[in-house]
XYZ file of C-alpha atoms in Angstrom:
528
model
C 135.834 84.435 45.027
C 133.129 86.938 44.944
C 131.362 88.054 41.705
C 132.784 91.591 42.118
C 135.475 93.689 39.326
C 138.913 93.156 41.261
C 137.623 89.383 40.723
C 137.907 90.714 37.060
C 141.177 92.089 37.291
C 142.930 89.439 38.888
C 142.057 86.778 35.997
C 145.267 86.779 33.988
C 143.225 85.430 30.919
C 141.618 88.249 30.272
C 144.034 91.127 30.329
C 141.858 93.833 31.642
C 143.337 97.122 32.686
C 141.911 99.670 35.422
C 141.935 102.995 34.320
C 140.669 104.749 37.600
C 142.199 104.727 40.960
C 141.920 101.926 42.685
C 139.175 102.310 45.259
C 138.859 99.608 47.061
C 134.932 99.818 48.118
C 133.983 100.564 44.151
C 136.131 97.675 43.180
C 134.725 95.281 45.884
C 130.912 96.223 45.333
C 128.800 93.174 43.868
C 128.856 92.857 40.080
C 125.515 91.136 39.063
C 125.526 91.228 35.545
C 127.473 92.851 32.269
C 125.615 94.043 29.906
C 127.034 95.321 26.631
C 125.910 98.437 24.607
C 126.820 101.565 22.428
C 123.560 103.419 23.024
C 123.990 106.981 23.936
C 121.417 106.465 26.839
C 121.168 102.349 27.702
C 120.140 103.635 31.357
C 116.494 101.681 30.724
C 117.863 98.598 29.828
C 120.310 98.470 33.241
C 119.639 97.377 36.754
C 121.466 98.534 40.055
C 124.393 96.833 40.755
C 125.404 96.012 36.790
C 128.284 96.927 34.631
C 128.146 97.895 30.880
C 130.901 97.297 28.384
C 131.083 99.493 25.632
C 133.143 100.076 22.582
C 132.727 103.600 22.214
C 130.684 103.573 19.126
C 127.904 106.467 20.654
C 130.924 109.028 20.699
C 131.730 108.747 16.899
C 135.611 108.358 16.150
C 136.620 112.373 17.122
C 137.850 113.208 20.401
C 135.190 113.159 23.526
C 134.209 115.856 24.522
C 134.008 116.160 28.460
C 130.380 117.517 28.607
C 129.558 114.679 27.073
C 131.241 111.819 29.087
C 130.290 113.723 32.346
C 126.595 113.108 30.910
C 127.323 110.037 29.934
C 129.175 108.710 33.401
C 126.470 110.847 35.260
C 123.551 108.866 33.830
C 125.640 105.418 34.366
C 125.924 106.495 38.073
C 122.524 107.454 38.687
C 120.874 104.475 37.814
C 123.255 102.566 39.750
C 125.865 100.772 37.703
C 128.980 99.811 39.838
C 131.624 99.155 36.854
C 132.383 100.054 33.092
C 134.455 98.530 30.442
C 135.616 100.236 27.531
C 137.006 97.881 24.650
C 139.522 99.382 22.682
C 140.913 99.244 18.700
C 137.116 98.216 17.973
C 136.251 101.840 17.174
C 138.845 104.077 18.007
C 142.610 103.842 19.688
C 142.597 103.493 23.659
C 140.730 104.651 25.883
C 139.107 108.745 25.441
C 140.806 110.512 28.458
C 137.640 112.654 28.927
C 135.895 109.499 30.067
C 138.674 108.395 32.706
C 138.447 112.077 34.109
C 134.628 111.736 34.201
C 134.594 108.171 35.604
C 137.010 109.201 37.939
C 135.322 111.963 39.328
C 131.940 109.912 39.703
C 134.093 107.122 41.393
C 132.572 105.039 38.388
C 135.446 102.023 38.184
C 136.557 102.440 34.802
C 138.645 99.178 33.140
C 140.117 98.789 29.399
C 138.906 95.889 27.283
C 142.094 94.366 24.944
C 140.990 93.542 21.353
C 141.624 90.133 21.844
C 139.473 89.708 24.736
C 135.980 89.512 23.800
C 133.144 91.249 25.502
C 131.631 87.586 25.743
C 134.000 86.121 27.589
C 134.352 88.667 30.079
C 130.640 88.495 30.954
C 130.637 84.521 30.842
C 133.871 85.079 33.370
C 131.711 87.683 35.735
C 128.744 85.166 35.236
C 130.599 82.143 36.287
C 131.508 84.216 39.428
C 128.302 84.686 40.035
C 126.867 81.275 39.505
C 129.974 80.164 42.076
C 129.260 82.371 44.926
C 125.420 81.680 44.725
C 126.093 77.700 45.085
C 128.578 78.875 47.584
C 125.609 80.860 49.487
C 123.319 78.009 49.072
C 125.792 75.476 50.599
C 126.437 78.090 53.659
C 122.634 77.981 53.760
C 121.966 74.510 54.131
C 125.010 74.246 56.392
C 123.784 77.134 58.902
C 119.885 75.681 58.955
C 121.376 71.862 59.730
C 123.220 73.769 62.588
C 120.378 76.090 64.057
C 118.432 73.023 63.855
C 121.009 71.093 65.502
C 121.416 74.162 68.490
C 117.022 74.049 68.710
C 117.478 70.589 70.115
C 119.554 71.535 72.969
C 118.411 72.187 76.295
C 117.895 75.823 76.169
C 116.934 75.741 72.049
C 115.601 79.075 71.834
C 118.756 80.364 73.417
C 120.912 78.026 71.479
C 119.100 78.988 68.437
C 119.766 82.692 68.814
C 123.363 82.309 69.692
C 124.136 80.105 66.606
C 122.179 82.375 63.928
C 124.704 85.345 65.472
C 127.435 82.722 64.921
C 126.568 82.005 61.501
C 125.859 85.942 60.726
C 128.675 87.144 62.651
C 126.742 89.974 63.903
C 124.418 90.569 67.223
C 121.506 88.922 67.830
C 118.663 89.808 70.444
C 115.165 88.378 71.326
C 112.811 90.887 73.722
C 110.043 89.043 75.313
C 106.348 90.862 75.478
C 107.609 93.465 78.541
C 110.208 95.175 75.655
C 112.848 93.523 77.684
C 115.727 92.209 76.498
C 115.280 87.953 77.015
C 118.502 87.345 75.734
C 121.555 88.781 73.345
C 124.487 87.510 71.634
C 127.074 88.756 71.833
C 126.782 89.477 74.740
C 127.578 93.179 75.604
C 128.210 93.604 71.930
C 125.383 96.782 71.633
C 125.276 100.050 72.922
C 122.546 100.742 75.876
C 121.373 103.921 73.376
C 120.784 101.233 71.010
C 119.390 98.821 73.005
C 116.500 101.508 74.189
C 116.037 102.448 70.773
C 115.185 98.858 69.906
C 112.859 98.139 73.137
C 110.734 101.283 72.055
C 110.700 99.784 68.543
C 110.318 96.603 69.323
C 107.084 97.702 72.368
C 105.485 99.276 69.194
C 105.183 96.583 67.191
C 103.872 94.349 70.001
C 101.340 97.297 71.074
C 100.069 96.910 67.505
C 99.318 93.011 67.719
C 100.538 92.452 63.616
C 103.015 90.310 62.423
C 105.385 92.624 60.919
C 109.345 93.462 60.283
C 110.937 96.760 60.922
C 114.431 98.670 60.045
C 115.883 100.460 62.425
C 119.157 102.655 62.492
C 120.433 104.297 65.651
C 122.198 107.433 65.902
C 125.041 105.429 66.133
C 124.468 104.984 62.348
C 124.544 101.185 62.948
C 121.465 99.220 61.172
C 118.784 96.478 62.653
C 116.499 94.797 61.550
C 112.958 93.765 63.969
C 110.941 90.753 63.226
C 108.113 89.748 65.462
C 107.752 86.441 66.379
C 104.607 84.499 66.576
C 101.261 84.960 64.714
C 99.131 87.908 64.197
C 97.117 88.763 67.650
C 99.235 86.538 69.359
C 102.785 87.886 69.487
C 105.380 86.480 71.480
C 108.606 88.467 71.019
C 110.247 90.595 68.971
C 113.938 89.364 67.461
C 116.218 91.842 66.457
C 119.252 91.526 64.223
C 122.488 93.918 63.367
C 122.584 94.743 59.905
C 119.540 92.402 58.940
C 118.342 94.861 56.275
C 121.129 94.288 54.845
C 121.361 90.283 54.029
C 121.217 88.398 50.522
C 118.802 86.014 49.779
C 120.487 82.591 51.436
C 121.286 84.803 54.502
C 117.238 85.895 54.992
C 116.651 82.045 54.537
C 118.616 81.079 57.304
C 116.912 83.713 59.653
C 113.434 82.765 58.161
C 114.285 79.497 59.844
C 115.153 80.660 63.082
C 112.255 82.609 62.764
C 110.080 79.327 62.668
C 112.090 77.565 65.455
C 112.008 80.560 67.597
C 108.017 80.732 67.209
C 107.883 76.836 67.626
C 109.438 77.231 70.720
C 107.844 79.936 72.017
C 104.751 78.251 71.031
C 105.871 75.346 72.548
C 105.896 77.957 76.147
C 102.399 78.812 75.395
C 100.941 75.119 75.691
C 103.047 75.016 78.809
C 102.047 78.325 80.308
C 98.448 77.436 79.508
C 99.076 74.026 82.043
C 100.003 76.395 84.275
C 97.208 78.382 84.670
C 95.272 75.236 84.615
C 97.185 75.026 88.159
C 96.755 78.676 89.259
C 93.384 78.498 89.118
C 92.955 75.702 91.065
C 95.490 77.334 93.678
C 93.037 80.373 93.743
C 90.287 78.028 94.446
C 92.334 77.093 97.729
C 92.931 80.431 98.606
C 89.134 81.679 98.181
C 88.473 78.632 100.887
C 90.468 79.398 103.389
C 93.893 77.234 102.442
C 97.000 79.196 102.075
C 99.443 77.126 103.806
C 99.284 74.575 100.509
C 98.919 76.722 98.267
C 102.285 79.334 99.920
C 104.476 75.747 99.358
C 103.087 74.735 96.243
C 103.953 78.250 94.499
C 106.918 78.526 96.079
C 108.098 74.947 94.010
C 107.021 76.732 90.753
C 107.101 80.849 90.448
C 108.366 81.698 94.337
C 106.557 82.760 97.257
C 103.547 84.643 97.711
C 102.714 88.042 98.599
C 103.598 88.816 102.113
C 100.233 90.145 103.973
C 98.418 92.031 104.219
C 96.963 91.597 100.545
C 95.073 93.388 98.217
C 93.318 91.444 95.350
C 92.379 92.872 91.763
C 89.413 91.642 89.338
C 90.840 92.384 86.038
C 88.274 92.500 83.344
C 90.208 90.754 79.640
C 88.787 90.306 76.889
C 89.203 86.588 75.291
C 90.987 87.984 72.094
C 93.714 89.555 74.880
C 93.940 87.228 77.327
C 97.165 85.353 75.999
C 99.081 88.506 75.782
C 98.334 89.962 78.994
C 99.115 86.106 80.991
C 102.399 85.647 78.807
C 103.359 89.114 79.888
C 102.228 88.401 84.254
C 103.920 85.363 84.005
C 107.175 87.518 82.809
C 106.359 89.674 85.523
C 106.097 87.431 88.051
C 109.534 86.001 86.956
C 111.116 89.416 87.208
C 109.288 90.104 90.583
C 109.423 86.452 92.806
C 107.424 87.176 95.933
C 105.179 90.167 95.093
C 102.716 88.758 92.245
C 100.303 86.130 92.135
C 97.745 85.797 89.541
C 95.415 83.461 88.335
C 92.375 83.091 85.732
C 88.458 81.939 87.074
C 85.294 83.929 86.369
C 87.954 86.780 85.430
C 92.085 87.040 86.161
C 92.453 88.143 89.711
C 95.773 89.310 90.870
C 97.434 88.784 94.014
C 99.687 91.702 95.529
C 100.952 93.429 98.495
C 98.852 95.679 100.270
C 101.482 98.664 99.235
C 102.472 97.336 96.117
C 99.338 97.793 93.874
C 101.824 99.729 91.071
C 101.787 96.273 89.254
C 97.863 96.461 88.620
C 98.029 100.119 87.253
C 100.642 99.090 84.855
C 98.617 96.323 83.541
C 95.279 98.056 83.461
C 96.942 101.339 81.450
C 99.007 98.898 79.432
C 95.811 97.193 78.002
C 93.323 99.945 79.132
C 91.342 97.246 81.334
C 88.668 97.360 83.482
C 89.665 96.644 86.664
C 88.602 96.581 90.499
C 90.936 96.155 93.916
C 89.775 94.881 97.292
C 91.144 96.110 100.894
C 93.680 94.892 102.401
C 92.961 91.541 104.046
C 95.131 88.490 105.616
C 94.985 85.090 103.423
C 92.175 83.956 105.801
C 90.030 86.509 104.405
C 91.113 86.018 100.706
C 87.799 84.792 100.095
C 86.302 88.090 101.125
C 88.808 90.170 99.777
C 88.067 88.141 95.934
C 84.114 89.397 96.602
C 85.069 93.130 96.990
C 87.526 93.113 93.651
C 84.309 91.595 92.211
C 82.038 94.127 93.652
C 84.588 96.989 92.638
C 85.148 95.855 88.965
C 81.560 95.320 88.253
C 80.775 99.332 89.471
C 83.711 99.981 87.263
C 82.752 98.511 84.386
C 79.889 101.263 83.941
C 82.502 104.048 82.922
C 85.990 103.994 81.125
C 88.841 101.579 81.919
C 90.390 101.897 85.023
C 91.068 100.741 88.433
C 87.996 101.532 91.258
C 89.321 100.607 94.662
C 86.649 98.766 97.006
C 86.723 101.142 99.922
C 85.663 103.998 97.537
C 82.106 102.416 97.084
C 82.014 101.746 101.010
C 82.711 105.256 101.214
C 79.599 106.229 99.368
C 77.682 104.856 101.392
C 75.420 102.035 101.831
C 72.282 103.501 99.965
C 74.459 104.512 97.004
C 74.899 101.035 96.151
C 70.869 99.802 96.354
C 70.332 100.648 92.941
C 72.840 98.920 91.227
C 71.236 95.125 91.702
C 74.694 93.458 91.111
C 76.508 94.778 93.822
C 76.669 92.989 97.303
C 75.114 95.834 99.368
C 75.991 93.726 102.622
C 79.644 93.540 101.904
C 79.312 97.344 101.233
C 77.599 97.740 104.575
C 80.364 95.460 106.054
C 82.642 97.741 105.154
C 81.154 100.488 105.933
C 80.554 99.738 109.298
C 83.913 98.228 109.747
C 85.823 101.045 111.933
C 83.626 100.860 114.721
C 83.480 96.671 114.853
C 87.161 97.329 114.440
C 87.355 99.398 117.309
C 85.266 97.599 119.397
C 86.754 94.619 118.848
C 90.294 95.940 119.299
C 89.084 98.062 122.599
C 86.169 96.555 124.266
C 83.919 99.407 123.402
C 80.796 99.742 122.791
C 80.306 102.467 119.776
C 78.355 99.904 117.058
C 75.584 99.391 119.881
C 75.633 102.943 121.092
C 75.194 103.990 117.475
C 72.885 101.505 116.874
C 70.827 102.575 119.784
C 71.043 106.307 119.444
C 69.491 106.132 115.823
C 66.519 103.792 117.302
C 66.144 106.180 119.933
C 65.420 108.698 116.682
C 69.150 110.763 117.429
C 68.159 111.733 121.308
C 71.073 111.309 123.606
C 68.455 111.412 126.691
C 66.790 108.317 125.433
C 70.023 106.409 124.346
C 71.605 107.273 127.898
C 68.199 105.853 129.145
C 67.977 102.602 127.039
C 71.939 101.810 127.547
C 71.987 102.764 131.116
C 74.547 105.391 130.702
C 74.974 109.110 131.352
C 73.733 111.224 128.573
C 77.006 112.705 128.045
C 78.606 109.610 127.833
C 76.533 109.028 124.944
C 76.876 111.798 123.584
C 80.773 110.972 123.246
C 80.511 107.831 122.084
C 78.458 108.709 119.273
C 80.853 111.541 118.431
C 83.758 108.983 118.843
C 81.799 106.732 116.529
C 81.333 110.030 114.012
C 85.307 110.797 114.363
C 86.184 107.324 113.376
C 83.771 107.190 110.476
C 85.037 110.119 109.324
C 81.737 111.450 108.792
C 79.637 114.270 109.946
C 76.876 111.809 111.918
C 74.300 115.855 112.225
C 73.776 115.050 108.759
C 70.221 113.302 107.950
C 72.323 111.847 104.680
C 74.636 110.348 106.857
C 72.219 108.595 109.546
C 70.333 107.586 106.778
C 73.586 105.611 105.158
C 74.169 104.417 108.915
C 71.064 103.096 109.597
C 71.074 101.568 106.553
C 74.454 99.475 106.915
C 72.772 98.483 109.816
C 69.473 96.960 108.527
C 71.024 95.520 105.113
C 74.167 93.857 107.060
C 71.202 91.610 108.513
C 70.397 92.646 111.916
C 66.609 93.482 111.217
C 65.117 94.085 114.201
C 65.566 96.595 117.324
C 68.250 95.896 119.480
C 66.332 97.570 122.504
C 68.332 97.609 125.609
C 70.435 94.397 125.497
C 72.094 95.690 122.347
C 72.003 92.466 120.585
C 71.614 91.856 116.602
C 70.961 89.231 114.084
C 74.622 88.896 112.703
C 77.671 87.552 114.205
C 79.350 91.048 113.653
C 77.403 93.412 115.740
C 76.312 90.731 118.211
C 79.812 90.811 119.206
C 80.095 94.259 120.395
């Protein structure tokens, strides 16, 4: 039986008597100690949750006057004592009916002490209580860690081990993984969804701030939690939330302490398994940087699903080494929750994988982190390789301002000479791209723009001279090049822009003159 004062009352032996109505939460509240004293004031020498047995000694032996037990009850409540005993025929005849009315209208539990019941004995009674519902606690203790240990050897032991500390609590348990979502709950269904999104905002702050740290939490549903993080400081790997946790004694924060340590084994135990992983994702972007996605498509499918459908856009993701757990434990969530639309590995830097139209997933993760980033064009799987260069080339112009994404086909639209300064970026991919739409359309048409353009710019911009050198009519030459301006979506009067144009030509490798045969150094004009 609980160490409480209807424990007190129901012991035959010692004759107590309440006084005050019975209310059953005053009379059920935990009785620590009893202390015994006939100071006017013993407030200093009491602790919340004690009693005090007094014999009335600090009133004299005339009546009681009711200012003076209200004082007197009013200081007992404040500090926090749950119960008070008044012994009687030690210093005056029953019990003064000023103090009943005061303890009753504090809903201070007031019992009578018999003369032949010592003070003594009823605090060695209350005491005994005590020491028997600690040993109890301890034995529930031991019993609940044998069978959370027990559950962590299962199969699933993380889930196991959740389940059985809600078990052994009889309250709800939840763990939210490093998105704020929620992995897993028991019981399930057992919280509100305003409580649940009260606890993934809580629980996203304290993984935001990296720290190992525990967190109450009441809802507007007046109902009480209790947020532990799980894992060690700068390397967080949930968040595990329990109903009324605040509120637990000593053996019952001792059993979730231990669940706390098996959860963050086993989570741990994920990490050195995640981290073989990624031993394999890198090698799988190797494959796809050389041209091989038919292996790699089959061998991701067997582990996280399939891969992006093309066409593809790839993202350079600049992480620093102290962030670089978090941000993989939280793609490889991602990619659970999203089969099909994220691949992502780590090389020189973490490149991600995604559809050309579904680039949402790389904004998340850059504002999430506030990351340097850079994205390629679209491209087929043939052309990952090319497509991994341009994230390169983006992220490394990004990396001169303030975290963010900077999309490949931005710098191509700069221009070609825009780009000579900066030493580390691949002015021939830039040119590639910039001269892309009219290889493109060539290619796609059987035109000839690229060489007209070419030409005309040779030719010093005079359509009589092209038309000359190509063997065409002047006009025809004219339209071409204003074809070639239309689909370049540039204004080709503009000395800026011939300048950029003739540049793309000379730094994508063709050199020389392509006089009247029209033919240049690299495969990609030659073919027009």
């Amino acid at each position: 039986m609980s160490a409480t004062l209807r424990s007190l009352l129901h012991r035959a032996d010692l004759r107590l008597r309440l006084l005050t109505r019975d209310d059953a939460p005053a009379l059920d509240a935990p009785l620590s100690w009893l202390h015994s004293s006939d100071l006017e004031d013993p407030t200093p020498f009491l602790a919340d949750g004690q009693g005090l047995l007094t014999t009335g000694t600090q009133f004299g032996d005339a009546e009681v006057d009711a200012e003076v037990a209200e004082g007197y009850v009013d200081r007992l409540r404040r500090r926090g004592v749950v119960a008070l005993g008044f012994g009687t025929e030690v210093v005056r005849n029953g019990t003064p009916a000023s103090l009943v009315a005061a303890c009753d209208a504090h809903g201070l539990p007031l019992f009578e002490v018999p003369y032949e019941t010592s003070f003594i004995a009823v605090a060695q009674a209350n005491a005994d209580a005590v020491s028997r519902e600690a040993n109890a606690r301890n034995a529930w203790a031991l019993a609940a860690q044998r069978a959370i240990s027990l559950a962590a050897m299962r199969p699933d032991g993380l889930g196991a081990t959740i389940a059985e500390l809600s078990r052994q609590l009889d309250g709800w348990v939840g763990l939210f993984d490093l998105s704020g979502r929620l992995d897993r709950g028991f019981p399930d269904g057992a919280v509100p969804v305003a409580d649940l999104d009260v606890l993934r905002s809580e629980a996203l702050r304290l993984l935001r701030a990296g720290q190992r740290a525990s967190l109450p939490v009441t809802t507007e549903h007046r109902t009480g939690y209790t947020l532990q993080t799980l894992g060690s400081g700068g390397h967080l790997a949930g968040v595990l939330a329990i109903q009324n946790g605040g509120a637990l004694d000593r053996a019952g924060r001792e059993v979730v302490t231990a669940v706390i340590a098996l959860a963050g084994l086993a989570l741990q135990q994920n990490r050195e398994l995640a981290r073989a992983r990624g031993l394999l994702r890198t090698g799988l972007l190797t494959m796809l940087s050389v041209g091989d996605p038919a292996v790699v498509d089959s061998t991701s499918r067997e582990v996280w699903g399939p891969l992006p459908a093309e066409p593809v856009r790839i993202a350079a993701v600049d992480v620093a080494d102290q962030d670089l757990d978090a941000v993989v434990d939280l793609l490889e969530l991602w990619v659970q929750d999203r089969p099909g639309r994220l691949f992502f590995a780590v090389d020189d830097a973490l490149f991600l994988c995604v559809g050309a139209e579904d680039t949402a997933v790389v904004e998340e993760l850059v504002d999430r982190f506030e990351l340097h980033a850079g994205l390629s064009d679209g491209a087929s799987y043939r052309y990952f390789g090319r497509a991994r260069t341009e994230a390169v080339q983006a992220l490394d112009r990004r990396r001169e301002g303030r975290p963010g994404t900077t999309e490949f086909g931005d710098l191509a639209r700069e221009g070609v000479l825009a780009h000579l300064a900066h030493v580390d970026v691949d002015a021939g991919a830039v040119a590639r791209a910039f001269l892309a739409p009219l290889l493109d359309h060539d290619r796609a048409a059987g035109t000839e723009l690229t060489r007209t353009v070419r030409t005309w710019l040779e030719q010093n911009c005079e359509y009589d001279r092209t038309a000359q050198a190509l063997g065409v009519h002047r006009h025809t030459a004219r339209a071409r090049v204003e074809h070639a301006g239309r689909l370049l979506d540039r204004d080709l009067s503009a000395f800026a822009t011939r300048a950029d144009l003739w540049a793309a030509f000379v730094v994508d490798g063709s050199g020389g003159p392509t006089g009247a045969t029209g033919t240049t150094g690299t495969g990609g004009v030659a073919a027009v």
